[in-house]
Structures are given as C-alpha cells and as structure tokens.
Coordinates of C-alpha atoms in Angstrom, one line a residue:
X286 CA 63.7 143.5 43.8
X287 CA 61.2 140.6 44.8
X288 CA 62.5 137.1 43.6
X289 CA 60.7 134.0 44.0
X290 CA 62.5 131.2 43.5
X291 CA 60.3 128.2 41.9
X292 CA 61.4 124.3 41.8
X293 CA 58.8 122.2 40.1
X294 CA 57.1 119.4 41.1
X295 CA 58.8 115.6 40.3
X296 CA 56.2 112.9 39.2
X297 CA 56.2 109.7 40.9
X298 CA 59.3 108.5 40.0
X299 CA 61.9 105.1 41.1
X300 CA 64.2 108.3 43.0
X301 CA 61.8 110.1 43.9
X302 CA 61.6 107.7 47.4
X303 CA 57.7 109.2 47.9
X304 CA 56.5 106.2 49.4
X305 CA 59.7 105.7 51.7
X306 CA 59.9 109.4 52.9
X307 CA 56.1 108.4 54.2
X308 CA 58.0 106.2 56.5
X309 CA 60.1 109.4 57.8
X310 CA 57.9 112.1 58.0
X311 CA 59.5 113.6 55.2
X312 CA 58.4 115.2 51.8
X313 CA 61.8 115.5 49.7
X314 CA 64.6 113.3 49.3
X315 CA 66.8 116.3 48.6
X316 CA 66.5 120.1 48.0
X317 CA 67.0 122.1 44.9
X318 CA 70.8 122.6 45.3
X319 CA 70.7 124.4 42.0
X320 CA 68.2 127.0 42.7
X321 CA 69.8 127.9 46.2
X322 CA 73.5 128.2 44.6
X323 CA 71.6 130.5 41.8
X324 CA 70.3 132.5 45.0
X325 CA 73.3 133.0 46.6
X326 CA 74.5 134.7 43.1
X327 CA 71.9 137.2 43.3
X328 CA 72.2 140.8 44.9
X329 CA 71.9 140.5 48.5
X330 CA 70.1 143.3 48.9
X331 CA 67.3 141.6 46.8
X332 CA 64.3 140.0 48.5
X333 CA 64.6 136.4 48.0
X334 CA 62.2 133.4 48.8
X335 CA 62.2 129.6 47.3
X336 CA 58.9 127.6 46.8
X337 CA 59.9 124.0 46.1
X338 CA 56.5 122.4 45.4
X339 CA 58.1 119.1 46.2
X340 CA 57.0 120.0 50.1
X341 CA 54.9 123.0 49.4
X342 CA 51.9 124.7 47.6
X343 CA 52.4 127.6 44.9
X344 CA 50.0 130.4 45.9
X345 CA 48.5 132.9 43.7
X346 CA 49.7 135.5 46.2
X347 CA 53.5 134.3 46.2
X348 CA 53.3 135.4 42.5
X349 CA 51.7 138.2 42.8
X350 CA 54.5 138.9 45.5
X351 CA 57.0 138.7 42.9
X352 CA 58.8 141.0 40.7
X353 CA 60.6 137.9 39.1
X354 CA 59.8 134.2 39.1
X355 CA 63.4 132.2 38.6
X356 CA 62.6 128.3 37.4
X357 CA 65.2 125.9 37.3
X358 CA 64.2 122.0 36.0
X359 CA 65.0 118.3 34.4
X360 CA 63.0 116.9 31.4
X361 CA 61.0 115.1 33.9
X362 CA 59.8 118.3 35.5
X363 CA 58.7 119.4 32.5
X364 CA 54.6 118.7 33.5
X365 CA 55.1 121.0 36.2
X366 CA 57.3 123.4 34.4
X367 CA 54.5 124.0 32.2
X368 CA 51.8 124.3 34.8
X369 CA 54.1 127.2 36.9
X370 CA 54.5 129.2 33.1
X371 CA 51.1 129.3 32.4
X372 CA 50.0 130.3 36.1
X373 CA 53.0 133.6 35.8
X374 CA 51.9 134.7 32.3
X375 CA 48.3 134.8 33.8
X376 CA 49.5 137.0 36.3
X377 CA 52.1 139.0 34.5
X378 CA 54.7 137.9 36.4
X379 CA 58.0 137.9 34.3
X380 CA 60.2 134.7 34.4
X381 CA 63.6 134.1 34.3
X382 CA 64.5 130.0 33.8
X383 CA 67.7 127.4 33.5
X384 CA 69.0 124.6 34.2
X385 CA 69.1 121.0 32.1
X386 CA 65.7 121.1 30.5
X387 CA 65.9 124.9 29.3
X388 CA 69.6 124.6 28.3
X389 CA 68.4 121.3 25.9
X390 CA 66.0 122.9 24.2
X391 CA 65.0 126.3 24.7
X392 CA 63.3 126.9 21.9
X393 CA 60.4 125.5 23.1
X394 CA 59.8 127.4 25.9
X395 CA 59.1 131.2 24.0
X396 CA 56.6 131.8 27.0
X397 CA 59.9 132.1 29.3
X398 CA 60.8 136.0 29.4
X399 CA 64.3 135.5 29.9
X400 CA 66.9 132.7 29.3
X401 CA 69.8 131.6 31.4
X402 CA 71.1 128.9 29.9
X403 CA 74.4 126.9 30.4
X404 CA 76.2 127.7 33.8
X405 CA 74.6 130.3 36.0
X406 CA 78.6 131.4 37.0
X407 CA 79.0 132.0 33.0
X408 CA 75.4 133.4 32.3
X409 CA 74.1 135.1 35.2
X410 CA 76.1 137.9 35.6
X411 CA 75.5 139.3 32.0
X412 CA 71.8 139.1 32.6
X413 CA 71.7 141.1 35.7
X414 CA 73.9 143.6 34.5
X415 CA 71.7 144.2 31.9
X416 CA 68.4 143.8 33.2
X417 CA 69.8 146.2 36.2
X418 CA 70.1 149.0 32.6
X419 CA 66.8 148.0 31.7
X420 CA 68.1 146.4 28.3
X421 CA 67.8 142.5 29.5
X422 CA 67.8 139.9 26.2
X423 CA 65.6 136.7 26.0
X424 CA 68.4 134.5 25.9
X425 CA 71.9 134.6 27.5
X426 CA 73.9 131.3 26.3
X427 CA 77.5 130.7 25.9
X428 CA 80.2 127.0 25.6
X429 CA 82.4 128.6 28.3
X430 CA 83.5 126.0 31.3
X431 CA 83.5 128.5 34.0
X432 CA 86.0 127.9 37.1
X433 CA 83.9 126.4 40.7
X434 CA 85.5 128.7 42.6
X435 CA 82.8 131.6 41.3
X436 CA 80.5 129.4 42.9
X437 CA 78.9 130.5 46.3
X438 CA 78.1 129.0 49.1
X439 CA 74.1 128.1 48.8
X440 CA 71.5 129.7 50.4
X441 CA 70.3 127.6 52.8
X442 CA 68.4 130.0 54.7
X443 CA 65.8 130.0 52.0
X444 CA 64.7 126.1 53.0
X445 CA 63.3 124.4 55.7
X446 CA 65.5 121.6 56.8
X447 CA 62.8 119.7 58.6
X448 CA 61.4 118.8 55.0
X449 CA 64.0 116.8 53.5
X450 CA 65.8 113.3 54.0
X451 CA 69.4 114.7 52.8
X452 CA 71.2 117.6 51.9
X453 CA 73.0 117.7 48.9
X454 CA 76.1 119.6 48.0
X455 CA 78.8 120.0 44.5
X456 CA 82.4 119.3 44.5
X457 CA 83.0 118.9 40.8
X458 CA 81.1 119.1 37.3
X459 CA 82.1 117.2 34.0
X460 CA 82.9 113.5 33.9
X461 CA 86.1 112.3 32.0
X462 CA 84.3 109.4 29.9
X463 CA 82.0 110.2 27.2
X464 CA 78.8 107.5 27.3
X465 CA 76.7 107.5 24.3
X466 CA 73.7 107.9 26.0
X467 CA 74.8 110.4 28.9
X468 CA 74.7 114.1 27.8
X469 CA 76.7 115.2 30.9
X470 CA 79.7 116.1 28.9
X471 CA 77.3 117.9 26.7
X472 CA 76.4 120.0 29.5
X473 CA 79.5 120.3 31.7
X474 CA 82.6 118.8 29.5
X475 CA 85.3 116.0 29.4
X476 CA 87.5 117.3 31.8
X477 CA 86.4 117.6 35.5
X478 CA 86.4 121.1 37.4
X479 CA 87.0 121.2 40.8
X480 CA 86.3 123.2 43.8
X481 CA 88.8 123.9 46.0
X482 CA 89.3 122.3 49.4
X483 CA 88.3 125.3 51.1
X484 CA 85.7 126.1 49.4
X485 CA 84.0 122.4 50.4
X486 CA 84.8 122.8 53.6
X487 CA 82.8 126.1 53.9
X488 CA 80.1 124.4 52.5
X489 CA 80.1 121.1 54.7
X490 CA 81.0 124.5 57.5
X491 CA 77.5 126.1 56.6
X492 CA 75.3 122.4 57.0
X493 CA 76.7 122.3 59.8
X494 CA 76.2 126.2 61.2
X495 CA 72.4 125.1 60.1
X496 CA 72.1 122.4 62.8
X497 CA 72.2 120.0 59.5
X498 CA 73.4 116.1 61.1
X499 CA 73.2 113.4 58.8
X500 CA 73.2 112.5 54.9
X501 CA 75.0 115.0 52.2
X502 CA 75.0 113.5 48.5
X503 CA 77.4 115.2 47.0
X504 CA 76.0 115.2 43.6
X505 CA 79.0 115.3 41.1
X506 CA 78.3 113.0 37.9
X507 CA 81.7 111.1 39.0
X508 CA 83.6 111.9 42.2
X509 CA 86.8 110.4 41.3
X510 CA 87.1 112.4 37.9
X511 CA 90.2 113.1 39.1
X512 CA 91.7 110.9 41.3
X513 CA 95.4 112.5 42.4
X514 CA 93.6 115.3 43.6
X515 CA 90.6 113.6 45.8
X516 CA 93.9 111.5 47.5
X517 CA 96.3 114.2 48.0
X518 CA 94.0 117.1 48.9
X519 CA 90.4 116.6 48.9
X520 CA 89.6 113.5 51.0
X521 CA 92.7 113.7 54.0
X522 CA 90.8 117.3 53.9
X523 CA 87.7 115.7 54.6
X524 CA 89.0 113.3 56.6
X525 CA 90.2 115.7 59.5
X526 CA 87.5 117.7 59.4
X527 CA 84.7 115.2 59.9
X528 CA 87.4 113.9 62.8
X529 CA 87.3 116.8 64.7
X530 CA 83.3 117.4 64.7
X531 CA 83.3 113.9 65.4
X532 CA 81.6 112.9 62.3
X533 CA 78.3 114.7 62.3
X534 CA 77.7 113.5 58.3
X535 CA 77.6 110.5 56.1
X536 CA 78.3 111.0 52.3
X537 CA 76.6 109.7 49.4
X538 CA 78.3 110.1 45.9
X539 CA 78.3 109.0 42.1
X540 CA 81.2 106.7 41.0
X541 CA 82.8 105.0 38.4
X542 CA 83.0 101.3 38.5
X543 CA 86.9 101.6 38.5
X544 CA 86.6 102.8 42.3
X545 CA 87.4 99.0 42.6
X546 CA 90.6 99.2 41.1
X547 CA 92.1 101.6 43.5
X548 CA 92.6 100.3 47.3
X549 CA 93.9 103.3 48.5
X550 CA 91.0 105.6 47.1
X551 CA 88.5 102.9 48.8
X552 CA 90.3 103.5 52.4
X553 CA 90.6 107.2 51.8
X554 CA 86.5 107.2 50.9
X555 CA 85.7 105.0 54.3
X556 CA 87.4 107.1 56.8
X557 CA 86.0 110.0 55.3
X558 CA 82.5 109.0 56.6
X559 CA 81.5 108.0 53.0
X560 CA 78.6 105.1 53.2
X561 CA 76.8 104.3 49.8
X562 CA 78.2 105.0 45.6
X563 CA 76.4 104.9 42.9
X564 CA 77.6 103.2 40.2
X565 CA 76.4 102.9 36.2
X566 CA 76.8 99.4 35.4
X567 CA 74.3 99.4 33.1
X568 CA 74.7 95.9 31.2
X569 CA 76.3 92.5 31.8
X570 CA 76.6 92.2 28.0
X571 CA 80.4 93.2 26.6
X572 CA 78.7 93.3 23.1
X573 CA 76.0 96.6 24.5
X574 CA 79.5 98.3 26.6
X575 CA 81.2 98.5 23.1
X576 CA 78.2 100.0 21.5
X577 CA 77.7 102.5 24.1
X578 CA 81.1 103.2 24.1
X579 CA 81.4 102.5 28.5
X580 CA 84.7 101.8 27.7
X581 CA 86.1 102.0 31.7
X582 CA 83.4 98.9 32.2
X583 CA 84.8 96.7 30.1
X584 CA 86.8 93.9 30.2
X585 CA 86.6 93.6 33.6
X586 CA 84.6 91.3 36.1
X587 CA 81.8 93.5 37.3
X588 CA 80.4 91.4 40.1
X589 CA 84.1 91.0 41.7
X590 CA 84.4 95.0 40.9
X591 CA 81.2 95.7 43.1
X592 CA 81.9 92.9 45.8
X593 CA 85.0 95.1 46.6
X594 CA 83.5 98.1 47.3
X595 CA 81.1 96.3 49.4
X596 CA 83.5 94.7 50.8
X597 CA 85.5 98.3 51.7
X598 CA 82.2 99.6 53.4
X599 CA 80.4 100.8 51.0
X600 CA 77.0 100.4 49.8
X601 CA 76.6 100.2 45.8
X602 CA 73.6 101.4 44.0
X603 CA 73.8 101.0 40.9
X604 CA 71.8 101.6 36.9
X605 CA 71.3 98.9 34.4
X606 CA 70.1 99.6 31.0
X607 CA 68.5 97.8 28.6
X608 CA 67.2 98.1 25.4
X609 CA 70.6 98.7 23.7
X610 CA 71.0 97.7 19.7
X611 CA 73.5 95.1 20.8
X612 CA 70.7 93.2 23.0
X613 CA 68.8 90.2 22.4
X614 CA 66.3 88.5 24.1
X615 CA 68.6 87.0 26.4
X616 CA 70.0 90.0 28.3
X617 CA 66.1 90.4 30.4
X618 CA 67.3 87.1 32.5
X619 CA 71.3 87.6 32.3
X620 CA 70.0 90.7 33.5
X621 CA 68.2 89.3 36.6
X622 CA 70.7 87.1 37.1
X623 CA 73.5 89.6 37.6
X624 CA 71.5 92.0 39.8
X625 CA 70.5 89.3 42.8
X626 CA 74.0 88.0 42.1
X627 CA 75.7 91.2 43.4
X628 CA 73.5 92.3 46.2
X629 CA 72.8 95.2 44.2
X630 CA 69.6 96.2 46.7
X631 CA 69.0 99.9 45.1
X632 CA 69.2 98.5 41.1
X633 CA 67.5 101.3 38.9
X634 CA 67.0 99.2 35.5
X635 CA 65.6 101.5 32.7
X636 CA 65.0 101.6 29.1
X637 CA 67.1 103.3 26.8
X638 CA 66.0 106.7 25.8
X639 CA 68.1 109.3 23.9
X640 CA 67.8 112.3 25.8
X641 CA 68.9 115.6 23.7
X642 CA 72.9 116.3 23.6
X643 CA 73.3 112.6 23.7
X644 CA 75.8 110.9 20.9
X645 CA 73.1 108.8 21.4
X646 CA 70.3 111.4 19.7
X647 CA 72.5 112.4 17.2
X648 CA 73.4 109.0 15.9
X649 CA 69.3 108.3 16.2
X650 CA 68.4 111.3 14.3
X651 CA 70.7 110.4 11.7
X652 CA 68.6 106.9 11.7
X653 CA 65.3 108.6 11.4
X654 CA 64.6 106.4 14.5
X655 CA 63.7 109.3 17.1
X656 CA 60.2 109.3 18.6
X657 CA 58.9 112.6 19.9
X658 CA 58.0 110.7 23.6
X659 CA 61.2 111.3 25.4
X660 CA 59.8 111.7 29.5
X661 CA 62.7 111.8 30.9
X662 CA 62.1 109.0 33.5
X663 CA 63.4 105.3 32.0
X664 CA 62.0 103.4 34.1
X665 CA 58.0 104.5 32.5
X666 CA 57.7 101.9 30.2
X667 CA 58.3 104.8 27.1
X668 CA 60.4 105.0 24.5
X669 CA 61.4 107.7 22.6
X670 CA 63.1 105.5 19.7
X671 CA 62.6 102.5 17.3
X672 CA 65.0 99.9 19.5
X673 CA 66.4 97.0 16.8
X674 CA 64.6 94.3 19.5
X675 CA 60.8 93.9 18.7
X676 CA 59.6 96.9 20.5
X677 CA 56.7 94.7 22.7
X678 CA 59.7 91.8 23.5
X679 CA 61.7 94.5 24.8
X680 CA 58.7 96.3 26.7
X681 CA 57.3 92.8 28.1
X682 CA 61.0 91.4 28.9
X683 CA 62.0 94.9 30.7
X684 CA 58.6 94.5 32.7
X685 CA 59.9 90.9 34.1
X686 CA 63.1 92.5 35.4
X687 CA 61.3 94.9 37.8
X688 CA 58.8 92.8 38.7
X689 CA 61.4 90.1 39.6
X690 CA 63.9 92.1 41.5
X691 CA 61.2 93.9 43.2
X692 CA 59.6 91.1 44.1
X693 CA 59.8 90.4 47.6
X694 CA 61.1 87.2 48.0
X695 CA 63.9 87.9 45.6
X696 CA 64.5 91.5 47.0
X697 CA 64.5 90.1 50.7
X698 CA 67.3 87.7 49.4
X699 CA 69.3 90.2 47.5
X700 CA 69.2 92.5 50.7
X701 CA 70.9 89.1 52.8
X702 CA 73.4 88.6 49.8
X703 CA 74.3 92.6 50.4
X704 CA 74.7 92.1 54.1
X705 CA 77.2 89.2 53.1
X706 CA 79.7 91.5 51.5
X707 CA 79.5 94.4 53.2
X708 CA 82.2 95.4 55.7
X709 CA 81.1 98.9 57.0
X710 CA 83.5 101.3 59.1
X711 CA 83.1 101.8 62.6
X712 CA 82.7 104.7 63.7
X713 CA 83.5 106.4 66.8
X714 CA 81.4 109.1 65.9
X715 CA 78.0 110.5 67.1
X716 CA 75.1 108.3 66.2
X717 CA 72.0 110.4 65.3
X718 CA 69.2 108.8 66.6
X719 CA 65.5 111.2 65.9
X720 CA 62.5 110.4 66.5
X721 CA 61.5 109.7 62.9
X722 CA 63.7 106.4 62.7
X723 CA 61.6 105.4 65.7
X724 CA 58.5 105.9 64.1
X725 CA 59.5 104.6 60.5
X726 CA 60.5 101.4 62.7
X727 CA 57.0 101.1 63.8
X728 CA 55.4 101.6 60.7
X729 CA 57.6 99.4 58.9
X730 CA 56.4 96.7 61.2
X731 CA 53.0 97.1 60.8
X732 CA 52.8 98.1 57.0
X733 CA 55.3 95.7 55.9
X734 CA 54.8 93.1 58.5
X735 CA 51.1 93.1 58.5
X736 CA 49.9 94.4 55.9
X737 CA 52.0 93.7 52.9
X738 CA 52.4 90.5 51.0
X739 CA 55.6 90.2 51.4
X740 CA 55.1 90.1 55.0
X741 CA 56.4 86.4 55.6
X742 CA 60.1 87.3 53.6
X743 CA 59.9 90.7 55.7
X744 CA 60.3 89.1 58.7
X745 CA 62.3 86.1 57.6
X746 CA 64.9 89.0 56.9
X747 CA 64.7 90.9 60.0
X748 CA 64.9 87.7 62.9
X749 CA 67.9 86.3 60.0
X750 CA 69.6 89.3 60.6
X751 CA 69.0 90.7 64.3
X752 CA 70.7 86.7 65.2
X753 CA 73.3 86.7 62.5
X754 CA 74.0 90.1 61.8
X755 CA 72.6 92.1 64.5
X756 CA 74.3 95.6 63.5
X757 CA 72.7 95.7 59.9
X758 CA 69.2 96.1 61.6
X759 CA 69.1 99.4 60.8
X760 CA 69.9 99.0 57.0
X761 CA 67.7 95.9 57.0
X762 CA 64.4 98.3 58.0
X763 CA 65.7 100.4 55.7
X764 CA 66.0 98.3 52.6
X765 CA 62.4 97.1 53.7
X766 CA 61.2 100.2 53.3
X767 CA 62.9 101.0 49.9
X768 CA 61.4 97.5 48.3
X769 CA 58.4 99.2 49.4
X770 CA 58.3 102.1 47.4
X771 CA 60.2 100.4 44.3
X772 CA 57.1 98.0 44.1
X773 CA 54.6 100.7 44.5
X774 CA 56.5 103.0 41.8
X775 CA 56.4 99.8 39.5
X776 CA 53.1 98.4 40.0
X777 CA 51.3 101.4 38.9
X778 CA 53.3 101.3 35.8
X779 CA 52.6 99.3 32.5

C-alpha cells in the first residue's frame, strides 16, 4: 500500500511566524506532529511519504503515486483542505481524513471517502482492519478516551528537519477546566491522560537520534493538568535526562495561569531546560472570567501571577480575548493597559468566535446569534456571532489594541519591561549557535534598522540592552524580529 500523507496549507496567520521564519531560513514553525504519530500507526510494511505544503509543493504525480491520500487539519486549514479534495477526486485518488476540523463537522465533507474521526488510537485500528477485508465504512467515530501509551513514537523519518524552527512533541491530552469558549474538552475530555515517563523519554530519545538540537513545544493544551505527577515523576525524569546530554533542548509548553501559585513546580520547570509558557489570560475584566466560566483566573492578581513566572525564568506568552457579552467599551484600553503593563511581548488578542463543540456555540445557537463565518483564526477581524457590544465599536476598538501593542514604540518598550522581570537559568549546557542566527542578525539589522519605521526604537532597544542587559541580546533580536511579523500579519488586515 502507497500512502501519502497530506498537511494543508496555514494562511497567513498571528502563529503562523511567516515573516519571522524569513529571518531564519526556515519555512514552518513546527511540523505536523499529528500526521507523523498517525504514520507511525500504520503497517510498516506500507509505503509511506508526508507532503506538508507548509514547506513544499503538491504534485500531480505524488497523487497519482498514491493508493491513499491521509489529510489531517484545523478550521483554519479548511481553504486548503478543500483545494487537496478536489485535486484527489480529480484524480481518483481515495482519501482517508481526521483530525479537529473533520471530527467538528464531518458532515460537510461527503467528498472525503473515509472518516477517522476522534482519536486515531480509538479509530484507526477498526478502519484498517476493515479496509485490509475490503469492507471499509465512510465513517469510524466513537466518545472513547483511549490510554497515550497506544501512542507511537512519530515518524520522523518522513520530514526534513532542515525546514522547520521547532519540533513539537505530546505529553498529555484533555485539560481539567472547562472554558466556555475552548472545545478542548469536547475533543479530548476533563480529565488529563498521560504518557508515561518512558514513553517521553523515547520520544525526546528519537529528536535526539535525528541530530534534532534546539526548541520542542510540547503541545499539551495544559502541561500541569496534573500537577503530583509532573513533580514526582515527569519533570525530575526530564531533569536527569537533559543533564546527562548536557541539555541539547529547550521546551516550550501551554499553561495555566496558576503555574504562579506553585514555587516548586516553577523550579522543577527551570531546571528542566523549560524557557517560554503560554498562558490564556484572556481578559482583565472579573465581570467577562465569570461569564466565560475561567474560573482558575479569577480572583487573583494577574499581573503579579505573570511577573512570577517571569521572574522564575520563564517567558509568558499569553491570549487575550475580547468581545465577551460582559465587555464594554472600556475593556479595548484596560486591555492595552494590562498587556504593556506585564511585558507580555508575544500577546495574541482576538475576537471571540464560537468554534463548534464550544459551550460557547451551544449557548449561541440557543440565542439564534450564530453567524455562518466562523475562520478559525480570531485575530481576522470576523465574527461568527451577534456580540451584545455594537458590532463596528467592538471591530474598530479591537483594531486599536493591535495596532497599539504592535506598534513599535510601545512594543520596543514592552520588550524592555520583559527584560525587567525575567530571571532566566543558566545553563551549563551546550549553546547551539548555526549559521541562521548569524544571518537573521544581519538581516535584522538592515531590515529593521534601515528599513523599517520603527528603526529609531529598534535600536534604542538593542544599544539599551547590549549596556544594561547584555545577555538578553539574543532575545532582544528575537523579539525584533517577532514585532516584525505581528505588524505585517495586522496591517494587511481590516
């Protein structure tokens, strides 16, 4: 059996760090994690090969190549989703799809031969047993949780590492609180599964077999779902074995804004090797946590909460929302306000949207308020419900926000009120320095320091902090270069 493995192509989007990875010489943030995890489930004797038009071209002869096409995607790939089904059924090539967007709604998508929703550990297995007897159904769906340790190790012999600026690994799925508008305990439940501390290890063992040095974002919705297990077991597990390779990775992760309240966790996280958490804030305003039902952010002081981790070494990015019933006018500046206050420098404000499997849809629905415009991206301007606030306030007060914070006299400063706080480990560890930091530092200085406007504040920052902070240099070009691309992704918005 021939399989091609597809991953469609993102849009221009705030994460999608296109005009950053310019800077690198890279084409993808991150690879499809999903996609290679569903390849290493499949028959080893099968013929496998992944296309991620993120870095590459889709061929008319790669389909023809192909017995199977297997598509995995987010609402926001749906464009491209679209494009890839029409191009197979032209061909007759069969097609076999899952993931988020398929599992939301796959009713819509009647052109897809065959279904695999939910979790491909729950799903899969069915569907190859029964397409192997020739008697495969359209769709293979079930509400079972299935245990991580079914999952494989990826494939990661199907990618070029060369194309991407991290790799990404999974430690746990579900997320112990229930936010109206997150439908990750739709998809993966209330109570977090874990993998064990082997089977991490054999994953962090196989990046590192692959000559992989550098970033791994390990993708879980909330690392600390479970908290007596990541400081018993997972992370003095993680600690001794980035010790002894003398710490060839730094981690990137998704938190909860209680990480603050737990000193020990915070240590644990920092010798680990782990660098940057991001964190949903998502509103200053107590009156829009109570409606969203963000309970664990409440009654608490949120700037204090994200000055900690700083403060423990680690870098907090972090989503703000606005748009909420609760909101008034006032929130766009309180808003503003609360972001350069905190040295947030990576703040990804959005709109409110209700994607499907949300509380947030239901409750919407059931208010005849639902649009039929839902992108998937929150940060395009759309809306795919009647908000309470005058719908062109909302729109023109959400466009001040980005264009303030991204601005680059306010950015620049946020970045030196970061650099204030932040307390980073150090390491006796290898330092990986390639040759694409070297040439992202020169074209830093000449796009940012010549040619953009913000040219002036660019270098304000950089002589500020080679005399006062020299050892943040290397974040400071860095930040640069992100305010670069967030401006970009905004200004062609609107």
């Amino acid at each position: 059996m021939r399989v091609l493995m597809v991953y469609p192509k993102y849009p221009d989007t705030f994460w999608s760090f296109k005009y950053a990875l310019r800077f690198v010489g890279k084409r993808a943030a991150y690879p499809p994690l999903g996609l290679l995890t569903v390849a290493a489930m499949l028959p080893a004797a099968w013929d496998k090969r992944l296309i991620d038009l993120n870095v590459a071209r889709l061929t008319d002869a790669d389909l023809r190549w192909a017995d199977y096409v297997f598509l995995s995607a987010m609402e926001i790939q749906r464009g491209s989703v679209k494009e890839v089904l029409a191009r197979c059924r032209s061909l007759g090539v069969k097609t076999v799809a899952g993931g988020p967007l398929f599992t939301a709604e796959p009713e819509t998508f009647a052109e897809v031969d065959y279904l695999v929703l939910n979790e491909a550990e729950a799903t899969l297995p069915a569907f190859l047993a029964d397409l192997e007897k020739g008697c495969a159904r359209h769709i293979y769906a079930t509400g079972a949780r299935p245990d991580l340790s079914l999952t494989p190790v990826p494939a990661w012999e199907l990618i070029d590492f060369r194309d991407y600026a991290s790799m990404s690994i999974q430690f746990s799925r579900g997320c112990p609180y229930d936010c109206e508008f997150c439908n990750v305990t739709s998809l993966f439940g209330r109570k977090p599964r874990l993998k064990q501390k082997e089977q991490l290890l054999r994953e962090l063992d196989a990046l590192y077999h692959y000559g992989w040095r550098g970033s791994v974002f390990i993708v879980d919705d909330n690392f600390i779902g479970n908290k007596a297990r990541m400081k018993g077991e997972i992370l003095p597990a993680l600690i001794g074995w980035m010790e002894s390779r003398r710490h060839p990775f730094t981690f990137i992760t998704e938190t909860s804004i209680n990480l603050a309240d737990d000193e020990e966790l915070l240590d644990l996280m920092r010798k680990a090797g782990f660098v940057h958490v991001f964190v949903g804030i998502e509103t200053p305003s107590e009156e829009s946590l109570k409606e969203c039902k963000k309970f664990h952010n409440l009654h608490r002081d949120l700037l204090a909460a994200v000055r900690k981790i700083q403060n423990h070494g680690l870098q907090v990015s972090a989503g703000f929302i606005v748009g909420f019933d609760s909101d008034t006018p006032s929130i766009f500046e309180r808003q503003i306000n609360f972001i350069q206050k905190s040295g947030i420098v990576t703040a990804m404000v959005g709109l409110l949207n209700a994607p499907r499997g949300t509380r947030l849809f239901e409750r919407l629905k059931q208010e005849k308020r639902l649009l039929q415009n839902f992108s998937g991206n929150n940060t395009d301007y759309s809306l795919n419900f009647i908000p309470k606030m005058n719908p062109q306030v909302l729109l023109d007060g959400y466009r001040r926000i980005v264009t303030t914070i991204y601005a680059p006299e306010p950015y620049y400063q946020r970045i030196w009120e970061f650099f204030r706080e932040f307390r980073p480990a150090r390491r006796a560890g290898i330092r990986h320095l390639r040759l694409c930091y070297l040439t992202a530092l020169f074209k830093a200085m000449f796009y940012l320091g010549v040619l953009d406007k913000g040219r002036k504040h660019y270098w304000q920052l950089l002589i500020k902090t080679l005399f006062r902070r020299p050892r943040f240099l290397p974040e400071a070009i860095t930040f640069a270069i992100y305010g670069f691309h967030f401006r970009r992704v905004y200004s062609g918005r609107g």
